[in-house]
XYZ file of N, CA, C and O in Angstrom:
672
model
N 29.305 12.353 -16.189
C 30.024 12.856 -15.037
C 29.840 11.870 -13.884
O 28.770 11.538 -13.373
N 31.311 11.382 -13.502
C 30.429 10.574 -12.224
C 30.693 11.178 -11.025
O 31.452 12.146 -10.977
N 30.142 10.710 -10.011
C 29.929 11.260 -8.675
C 29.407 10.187 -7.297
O 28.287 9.736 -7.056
N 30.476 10.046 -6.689
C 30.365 8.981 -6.211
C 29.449 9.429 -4.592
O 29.853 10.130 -3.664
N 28.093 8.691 -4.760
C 27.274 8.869 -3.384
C 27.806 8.623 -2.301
O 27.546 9.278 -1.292
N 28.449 7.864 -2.318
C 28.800 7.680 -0.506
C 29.561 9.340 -0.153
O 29.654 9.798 0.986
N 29.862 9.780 -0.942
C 30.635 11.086 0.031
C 29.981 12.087 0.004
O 30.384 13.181 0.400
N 28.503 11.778 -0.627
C 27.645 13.268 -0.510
C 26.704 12.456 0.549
O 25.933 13.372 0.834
N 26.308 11.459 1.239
C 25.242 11.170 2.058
C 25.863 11.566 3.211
O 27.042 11.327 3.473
N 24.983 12.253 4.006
C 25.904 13.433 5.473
C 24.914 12.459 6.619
O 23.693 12.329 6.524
N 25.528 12.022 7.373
C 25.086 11.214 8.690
C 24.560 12.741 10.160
O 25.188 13.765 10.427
N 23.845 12.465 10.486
C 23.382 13.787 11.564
C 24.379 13.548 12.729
O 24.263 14.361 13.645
N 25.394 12.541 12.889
C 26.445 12.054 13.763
C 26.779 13.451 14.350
O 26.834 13.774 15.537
N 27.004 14.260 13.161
C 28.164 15.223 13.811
C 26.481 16.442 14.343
O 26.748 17.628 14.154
N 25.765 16.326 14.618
C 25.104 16.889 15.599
C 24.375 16.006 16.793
O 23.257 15.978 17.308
N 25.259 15.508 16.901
C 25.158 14.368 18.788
C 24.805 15.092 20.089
O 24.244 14.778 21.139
N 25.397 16.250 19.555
C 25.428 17.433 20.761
C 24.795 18.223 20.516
O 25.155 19.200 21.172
N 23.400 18.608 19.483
C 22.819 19.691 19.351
C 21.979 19.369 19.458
O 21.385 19.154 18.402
N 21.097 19.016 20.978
C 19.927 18.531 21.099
C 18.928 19.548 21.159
O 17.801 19.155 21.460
N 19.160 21.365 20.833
C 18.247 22.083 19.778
C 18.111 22.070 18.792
O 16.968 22.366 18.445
N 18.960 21.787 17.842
C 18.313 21.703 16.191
C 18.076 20.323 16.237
O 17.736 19.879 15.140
N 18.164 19.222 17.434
C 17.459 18.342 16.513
C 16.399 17.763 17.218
O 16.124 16.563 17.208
N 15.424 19.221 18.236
C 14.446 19.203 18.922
C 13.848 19.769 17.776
O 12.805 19.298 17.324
N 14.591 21.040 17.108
C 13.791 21.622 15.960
C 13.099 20.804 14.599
O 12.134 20.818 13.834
N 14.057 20.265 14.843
C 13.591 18.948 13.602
C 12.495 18.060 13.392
O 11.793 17.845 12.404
N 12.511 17.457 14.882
C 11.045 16.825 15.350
C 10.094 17.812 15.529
O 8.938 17.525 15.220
N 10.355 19.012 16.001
C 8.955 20.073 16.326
C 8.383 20.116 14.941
O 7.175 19.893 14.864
N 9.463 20.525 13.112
C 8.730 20.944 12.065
C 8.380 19.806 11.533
O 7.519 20.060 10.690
N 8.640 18.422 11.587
C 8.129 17.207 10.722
C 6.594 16.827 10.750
O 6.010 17.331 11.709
N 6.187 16.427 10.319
C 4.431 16.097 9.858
C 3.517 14.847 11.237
O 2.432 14.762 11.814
N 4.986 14.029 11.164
C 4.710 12.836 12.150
C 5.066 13.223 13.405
O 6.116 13.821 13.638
N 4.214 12.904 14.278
C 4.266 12.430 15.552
C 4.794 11.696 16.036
O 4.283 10.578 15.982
N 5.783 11.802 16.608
C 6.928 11.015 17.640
C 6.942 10.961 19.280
O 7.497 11.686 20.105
N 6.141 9.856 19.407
C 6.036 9.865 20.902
C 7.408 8.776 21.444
O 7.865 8.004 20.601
N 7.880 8.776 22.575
C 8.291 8.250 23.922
C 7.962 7.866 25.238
O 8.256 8.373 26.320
N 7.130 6.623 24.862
C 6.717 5.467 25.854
C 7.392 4.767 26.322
O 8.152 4.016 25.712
N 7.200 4.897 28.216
C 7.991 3.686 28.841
C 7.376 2.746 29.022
O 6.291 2.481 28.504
N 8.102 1.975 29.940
C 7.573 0.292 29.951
C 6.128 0.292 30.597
O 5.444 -0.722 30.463
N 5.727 1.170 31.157
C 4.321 1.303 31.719
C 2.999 1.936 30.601
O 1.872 2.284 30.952
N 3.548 1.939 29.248
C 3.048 3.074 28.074
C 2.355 4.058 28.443
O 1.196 4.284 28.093
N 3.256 4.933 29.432
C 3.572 6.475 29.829
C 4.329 7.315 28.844
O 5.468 7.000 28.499
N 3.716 8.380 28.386
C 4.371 9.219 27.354
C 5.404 9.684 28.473
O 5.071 10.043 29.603
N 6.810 9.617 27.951
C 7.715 10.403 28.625
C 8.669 11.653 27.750
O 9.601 12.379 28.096
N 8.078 11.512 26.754
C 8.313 12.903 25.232
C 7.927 12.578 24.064
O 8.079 11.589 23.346
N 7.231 13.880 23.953
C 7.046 14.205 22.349
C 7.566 15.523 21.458
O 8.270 16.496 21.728
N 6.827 15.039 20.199
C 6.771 16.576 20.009
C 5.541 17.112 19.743
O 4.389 16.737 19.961
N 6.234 18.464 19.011
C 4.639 19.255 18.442
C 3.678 18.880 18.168
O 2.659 19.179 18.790
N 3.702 17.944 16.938
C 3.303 17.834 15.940
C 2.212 16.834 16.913
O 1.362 16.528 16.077
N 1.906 16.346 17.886
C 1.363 15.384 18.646
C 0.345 16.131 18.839
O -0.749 15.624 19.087
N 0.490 17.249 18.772
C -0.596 18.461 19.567
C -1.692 18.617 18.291
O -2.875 18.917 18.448
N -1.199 18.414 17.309
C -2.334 18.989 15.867
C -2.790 17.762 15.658
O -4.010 17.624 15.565
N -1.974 16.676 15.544
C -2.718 14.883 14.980
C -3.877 14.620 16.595
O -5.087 14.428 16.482
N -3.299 14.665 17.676
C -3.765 14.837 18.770
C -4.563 15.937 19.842
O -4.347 16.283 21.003
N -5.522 16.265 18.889
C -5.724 17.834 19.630
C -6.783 17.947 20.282
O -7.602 18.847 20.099
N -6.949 16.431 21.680
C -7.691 16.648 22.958
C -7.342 17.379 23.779
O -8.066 17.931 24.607
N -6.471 17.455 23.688
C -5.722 17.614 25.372
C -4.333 18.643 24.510
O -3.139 18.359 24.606
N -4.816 19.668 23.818
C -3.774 20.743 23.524
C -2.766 21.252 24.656
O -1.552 21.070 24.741
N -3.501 21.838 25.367
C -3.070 23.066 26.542
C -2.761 22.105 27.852
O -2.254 22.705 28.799
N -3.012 20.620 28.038
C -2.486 20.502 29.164
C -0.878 19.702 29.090
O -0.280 19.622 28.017
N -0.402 19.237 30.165
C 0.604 18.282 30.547
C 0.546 17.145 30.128
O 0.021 16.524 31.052
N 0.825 16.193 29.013
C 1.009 14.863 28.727
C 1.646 14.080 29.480
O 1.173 12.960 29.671
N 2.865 14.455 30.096
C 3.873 13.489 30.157
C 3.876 12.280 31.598
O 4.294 12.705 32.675
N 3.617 11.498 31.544
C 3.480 11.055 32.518
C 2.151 9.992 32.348
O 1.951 8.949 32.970
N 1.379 10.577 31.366
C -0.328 10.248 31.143
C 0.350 8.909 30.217
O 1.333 8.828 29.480
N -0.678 7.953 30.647
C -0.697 6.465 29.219
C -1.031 6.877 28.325
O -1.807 7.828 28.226
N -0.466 6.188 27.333
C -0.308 6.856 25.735
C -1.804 6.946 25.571
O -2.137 8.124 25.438
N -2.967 5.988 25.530
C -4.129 6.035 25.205
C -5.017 7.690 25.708
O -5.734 8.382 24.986
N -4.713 7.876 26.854
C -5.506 9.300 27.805
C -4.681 10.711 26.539
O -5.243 11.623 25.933
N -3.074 10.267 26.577
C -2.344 11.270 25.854
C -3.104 11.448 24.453
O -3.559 12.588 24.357
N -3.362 10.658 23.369
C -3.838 10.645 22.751
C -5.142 10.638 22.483
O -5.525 10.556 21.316
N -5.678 10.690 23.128
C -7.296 11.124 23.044
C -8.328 9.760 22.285
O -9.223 9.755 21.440
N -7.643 8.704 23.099
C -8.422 7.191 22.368
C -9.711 7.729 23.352
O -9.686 8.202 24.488
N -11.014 7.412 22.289
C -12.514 7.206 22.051
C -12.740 6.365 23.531
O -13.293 6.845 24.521
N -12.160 4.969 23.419
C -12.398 3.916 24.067
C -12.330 4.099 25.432
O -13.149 3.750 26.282
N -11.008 4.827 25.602
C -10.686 5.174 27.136
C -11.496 6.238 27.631
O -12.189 6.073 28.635
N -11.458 7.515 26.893
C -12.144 8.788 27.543
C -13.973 8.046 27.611
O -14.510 8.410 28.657
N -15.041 7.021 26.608
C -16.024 6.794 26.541
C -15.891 5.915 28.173
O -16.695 6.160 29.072
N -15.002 5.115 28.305
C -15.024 3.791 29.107
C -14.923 4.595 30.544
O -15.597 4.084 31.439
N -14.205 5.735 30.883
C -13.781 6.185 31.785
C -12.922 5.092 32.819
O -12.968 4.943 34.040
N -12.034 4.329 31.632
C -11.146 3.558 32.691
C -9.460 3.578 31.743
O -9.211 3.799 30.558
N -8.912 3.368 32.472
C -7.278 3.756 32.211
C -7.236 2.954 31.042
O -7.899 2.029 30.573
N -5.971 3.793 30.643
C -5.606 3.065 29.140
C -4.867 1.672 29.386
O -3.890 1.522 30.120
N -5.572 0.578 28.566
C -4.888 -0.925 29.102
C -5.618 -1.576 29.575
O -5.444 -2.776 29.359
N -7.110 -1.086 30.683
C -8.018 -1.468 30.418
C -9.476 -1.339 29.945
O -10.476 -1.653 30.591
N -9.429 -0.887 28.863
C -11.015 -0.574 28.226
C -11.177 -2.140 27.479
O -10.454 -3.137 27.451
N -11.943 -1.943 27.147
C -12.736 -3.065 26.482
C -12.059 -3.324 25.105
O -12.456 -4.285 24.446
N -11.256 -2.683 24.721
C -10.757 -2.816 23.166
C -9.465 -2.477 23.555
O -8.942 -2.198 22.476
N -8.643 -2.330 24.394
C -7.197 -1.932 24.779
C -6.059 -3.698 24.343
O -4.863 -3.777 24.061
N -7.272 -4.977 24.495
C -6.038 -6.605 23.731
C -6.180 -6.154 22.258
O -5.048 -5.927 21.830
N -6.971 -5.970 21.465
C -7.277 -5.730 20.102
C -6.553 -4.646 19.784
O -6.355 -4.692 18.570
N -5.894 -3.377 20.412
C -5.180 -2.162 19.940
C -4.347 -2.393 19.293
O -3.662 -3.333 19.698
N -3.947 -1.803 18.104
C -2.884 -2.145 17.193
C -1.094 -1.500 17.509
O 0.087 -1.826 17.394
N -2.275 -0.041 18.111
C -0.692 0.303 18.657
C -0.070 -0.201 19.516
O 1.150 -0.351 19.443
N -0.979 -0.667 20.783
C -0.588 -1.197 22.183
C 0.035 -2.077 21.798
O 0.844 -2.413 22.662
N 0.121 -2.872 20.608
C 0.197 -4.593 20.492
C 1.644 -3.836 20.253
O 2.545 -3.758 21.088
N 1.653 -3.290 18.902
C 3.250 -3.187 18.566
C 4.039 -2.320 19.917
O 5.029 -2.865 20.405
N 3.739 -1.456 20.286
C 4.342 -0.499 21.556
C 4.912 -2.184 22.629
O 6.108 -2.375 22.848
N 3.964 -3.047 23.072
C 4.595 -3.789 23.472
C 5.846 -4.936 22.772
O 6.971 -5.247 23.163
N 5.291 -5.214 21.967
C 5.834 -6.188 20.837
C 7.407 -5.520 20.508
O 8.465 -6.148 20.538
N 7.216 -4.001 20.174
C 8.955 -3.453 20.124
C 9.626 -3.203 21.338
O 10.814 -2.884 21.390
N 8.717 -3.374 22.542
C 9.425 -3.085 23.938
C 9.820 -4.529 24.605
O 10.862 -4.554 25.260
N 9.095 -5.668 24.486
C 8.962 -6.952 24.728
C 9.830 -7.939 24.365
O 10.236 -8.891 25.031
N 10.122 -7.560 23.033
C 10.655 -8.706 21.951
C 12.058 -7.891 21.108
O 12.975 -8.437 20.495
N 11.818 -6.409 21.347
C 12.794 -5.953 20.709
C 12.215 -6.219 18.854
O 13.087 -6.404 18.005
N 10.770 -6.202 18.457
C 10.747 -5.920 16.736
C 10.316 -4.740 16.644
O 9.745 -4.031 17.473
N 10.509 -4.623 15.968
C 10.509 -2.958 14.620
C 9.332 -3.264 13.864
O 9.415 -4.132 12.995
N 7.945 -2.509 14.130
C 6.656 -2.283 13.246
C 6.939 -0.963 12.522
O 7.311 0.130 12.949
N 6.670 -1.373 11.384
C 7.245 -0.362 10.157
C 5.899 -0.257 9.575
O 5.285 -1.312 9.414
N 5.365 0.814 9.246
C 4.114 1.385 8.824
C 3.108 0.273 8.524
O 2.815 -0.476 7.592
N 2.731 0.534 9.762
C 1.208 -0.444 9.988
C 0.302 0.462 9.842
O 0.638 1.637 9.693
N -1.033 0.074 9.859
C -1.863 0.790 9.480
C -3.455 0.606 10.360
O -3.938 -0.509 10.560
N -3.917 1.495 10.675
C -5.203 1.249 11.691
C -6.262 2.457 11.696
O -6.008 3.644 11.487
N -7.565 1.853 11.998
C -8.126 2.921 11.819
C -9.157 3.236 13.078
O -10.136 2.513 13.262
N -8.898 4.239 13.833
C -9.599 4.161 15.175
C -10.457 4.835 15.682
O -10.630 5.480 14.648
N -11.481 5.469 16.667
C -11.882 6.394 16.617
C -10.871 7.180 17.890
O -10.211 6.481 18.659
N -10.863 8.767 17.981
C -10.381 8.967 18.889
C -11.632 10.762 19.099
O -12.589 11.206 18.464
N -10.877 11.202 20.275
C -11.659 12.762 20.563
C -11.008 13.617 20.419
O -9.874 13.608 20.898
N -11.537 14.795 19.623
C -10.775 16.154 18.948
C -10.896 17.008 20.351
O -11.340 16.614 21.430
N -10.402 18.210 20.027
C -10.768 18.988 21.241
C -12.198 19.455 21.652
O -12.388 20.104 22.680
N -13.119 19.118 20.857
C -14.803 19.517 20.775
C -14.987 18.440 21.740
O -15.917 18.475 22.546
N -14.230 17.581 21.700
C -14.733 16.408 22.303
C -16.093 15.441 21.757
O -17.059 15.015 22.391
N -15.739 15.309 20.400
C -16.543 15.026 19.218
C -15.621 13.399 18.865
O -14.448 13.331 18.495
N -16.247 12.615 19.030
C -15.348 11.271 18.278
C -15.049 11.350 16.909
O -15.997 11.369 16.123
N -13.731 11.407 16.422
C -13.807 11.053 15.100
C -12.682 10.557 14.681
O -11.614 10.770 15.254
N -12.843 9.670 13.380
C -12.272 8.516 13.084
C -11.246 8.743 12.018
O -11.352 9.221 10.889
N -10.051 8.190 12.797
C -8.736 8.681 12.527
C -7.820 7.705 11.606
O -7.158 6.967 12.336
N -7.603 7.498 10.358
C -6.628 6.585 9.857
C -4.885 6.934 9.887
O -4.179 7.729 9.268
N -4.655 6.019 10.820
C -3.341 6.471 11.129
C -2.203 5.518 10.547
O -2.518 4.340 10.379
N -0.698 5.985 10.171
C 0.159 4.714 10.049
C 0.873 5.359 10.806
O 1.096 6.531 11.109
N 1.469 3.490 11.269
C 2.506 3.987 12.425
C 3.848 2.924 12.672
O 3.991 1.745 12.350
N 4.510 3.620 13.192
C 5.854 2.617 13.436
C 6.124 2.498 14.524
O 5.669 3.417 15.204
N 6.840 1.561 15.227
C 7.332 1.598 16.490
C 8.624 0.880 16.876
O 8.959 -0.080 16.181
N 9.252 1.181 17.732
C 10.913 0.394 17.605
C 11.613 0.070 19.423
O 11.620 1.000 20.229
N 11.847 -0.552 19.595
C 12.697 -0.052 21.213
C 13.956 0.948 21.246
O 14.984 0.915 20.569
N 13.555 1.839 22.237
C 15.206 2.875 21.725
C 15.588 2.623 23.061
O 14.810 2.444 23.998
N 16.974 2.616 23.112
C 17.428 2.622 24.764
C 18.320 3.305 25.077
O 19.402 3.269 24.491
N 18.034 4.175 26.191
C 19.272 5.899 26.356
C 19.143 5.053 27.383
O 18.378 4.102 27.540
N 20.292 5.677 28.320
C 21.059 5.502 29.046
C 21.142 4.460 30.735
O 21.440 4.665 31.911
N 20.648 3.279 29.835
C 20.452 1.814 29.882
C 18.844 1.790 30.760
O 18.648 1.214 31.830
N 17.899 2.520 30.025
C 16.722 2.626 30.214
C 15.856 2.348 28.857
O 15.714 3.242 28.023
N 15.406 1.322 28.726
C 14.483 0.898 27.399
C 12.915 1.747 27.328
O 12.136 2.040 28.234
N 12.857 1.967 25.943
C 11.340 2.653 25.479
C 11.450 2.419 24.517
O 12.429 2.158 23.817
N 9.912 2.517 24.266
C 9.406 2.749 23.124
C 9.478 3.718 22.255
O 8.823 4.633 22.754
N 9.977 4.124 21.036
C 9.175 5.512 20.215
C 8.627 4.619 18.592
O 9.042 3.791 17.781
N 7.592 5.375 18.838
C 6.337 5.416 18.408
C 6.436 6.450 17.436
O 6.630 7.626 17.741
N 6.271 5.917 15.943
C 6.308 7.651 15.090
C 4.717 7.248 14.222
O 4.781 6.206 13.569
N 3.519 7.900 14.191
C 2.375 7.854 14.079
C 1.835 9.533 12.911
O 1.691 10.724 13.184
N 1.680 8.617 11.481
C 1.223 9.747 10.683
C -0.350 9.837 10.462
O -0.868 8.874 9.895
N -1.126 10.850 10.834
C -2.204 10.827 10.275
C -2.821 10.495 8.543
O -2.236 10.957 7.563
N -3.586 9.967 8.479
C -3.535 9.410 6.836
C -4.786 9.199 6.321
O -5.075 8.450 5.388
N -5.745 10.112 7.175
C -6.965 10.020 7.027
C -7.700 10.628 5.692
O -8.610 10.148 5.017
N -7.072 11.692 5.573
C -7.531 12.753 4.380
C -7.084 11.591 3.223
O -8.135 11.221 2.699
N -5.967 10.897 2.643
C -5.141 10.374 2.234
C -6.272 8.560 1.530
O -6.489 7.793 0.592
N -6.538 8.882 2.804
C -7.610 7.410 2.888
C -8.964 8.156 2.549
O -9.549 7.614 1.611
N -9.440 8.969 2.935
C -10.769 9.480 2.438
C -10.710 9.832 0.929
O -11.708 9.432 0.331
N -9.719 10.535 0.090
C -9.699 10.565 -1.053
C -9.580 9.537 -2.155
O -10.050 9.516 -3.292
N -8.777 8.647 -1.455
C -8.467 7.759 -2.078
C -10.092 6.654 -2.594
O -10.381 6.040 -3.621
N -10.743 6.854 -1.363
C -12.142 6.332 -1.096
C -13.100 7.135 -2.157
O -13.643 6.469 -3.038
N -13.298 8.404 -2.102
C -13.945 9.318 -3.313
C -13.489 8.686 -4.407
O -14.359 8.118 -5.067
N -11.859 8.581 -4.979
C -11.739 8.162 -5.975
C -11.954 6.553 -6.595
O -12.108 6.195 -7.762
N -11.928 6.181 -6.012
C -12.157 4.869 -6.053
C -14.216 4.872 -6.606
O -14.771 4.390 -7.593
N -14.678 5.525 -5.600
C -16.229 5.273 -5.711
C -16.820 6.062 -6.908
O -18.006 5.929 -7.208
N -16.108 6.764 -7.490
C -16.138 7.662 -8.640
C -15.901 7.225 -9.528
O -14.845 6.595 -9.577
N -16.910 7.334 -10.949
C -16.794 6.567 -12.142
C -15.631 7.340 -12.935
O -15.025 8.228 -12.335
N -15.316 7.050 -14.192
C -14.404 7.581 -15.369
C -15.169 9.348 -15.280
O -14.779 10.283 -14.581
N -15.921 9.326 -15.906
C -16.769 10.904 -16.182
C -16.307 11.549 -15.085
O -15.459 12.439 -15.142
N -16.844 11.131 -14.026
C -16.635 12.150 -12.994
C -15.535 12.453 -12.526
O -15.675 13.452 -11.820
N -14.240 12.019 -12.560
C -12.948 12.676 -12.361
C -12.495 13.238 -13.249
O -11.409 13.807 -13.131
């Protein structure tokens, strides 16, 4: 039977104008999708930022540098703004967040492993992949940033690995 793909692949085009279902969309997905401006100020996210990110649940992000938003180790330990702690040239995200805002490239699942603070306010060490791209609405350039947690993913993988034949 054939069946030709191009007329079953559906483009989200024709919801341009339904900026609720496709707020809903980003609220149920796994990844974290932030919106950084040229100052790497979160200026939107979604949900899902709140569970990968869960320092700062209950307050106001928007406006905060991505590092404070996200609950980087470095910044909340350093008590100095995100951009300048002591490890803010070495950041992997900062590098690409600038690099796709700067240069206009596309970081497509990079990979890093950092410490950051839960809501206990407990450091712990987060393996994340992440992408980043320049998007530009309405002749205003940003960043978005889509960032999956991958820690569990990386810790198992680590058990299995250190685990002989018998024991699995």
């Amino acid at each position: 039977m054939y069946s030709d793909l191009t007329n079953t692949n559906m483009s989200f085009s024709f919801l341009k104008n339904s900026s609720n279902f496709l707020n809903m969309v980003l609220d149920n997905m796994n990844s974290c999708v932030l919106l950084l401006d040229n100052k790497m100020e979160l200026r939107a996210f979604n949900e899902p930022m709140k569970t990968i990110f869960s320092n700062k649940k209950d307050e106001d992000l928007i406006y905060r540098k991505c590092g404070e938003a996200i609950g980087c180790a470095y910044q909340i330990e350093e008590m100095k703004e995100c951009g300048k702690t002591s490890q803010c040239t070495d950041c992997d995200l900062r590098i690409a967040a600038m690099d796709s805002y700067l240069n206009n490239v596309v970081v497509y699942k990079e990979h890093l492993a950092k410490p950051f603070m839960d809501h206990n306010n407990e450091k712990v060490e987060k393996h994340l992949q992440f992408s980043t791209r320049l998007f530009i609405h309405e002749r205003e350039k940003y960043i978005m940033m889509m960032i999956e947690d991958i820690s569990q993913l990386i810790n198992l993988k680590g058990k299995v690995k250190g685990s002989t034949y018998s024991e699995v």
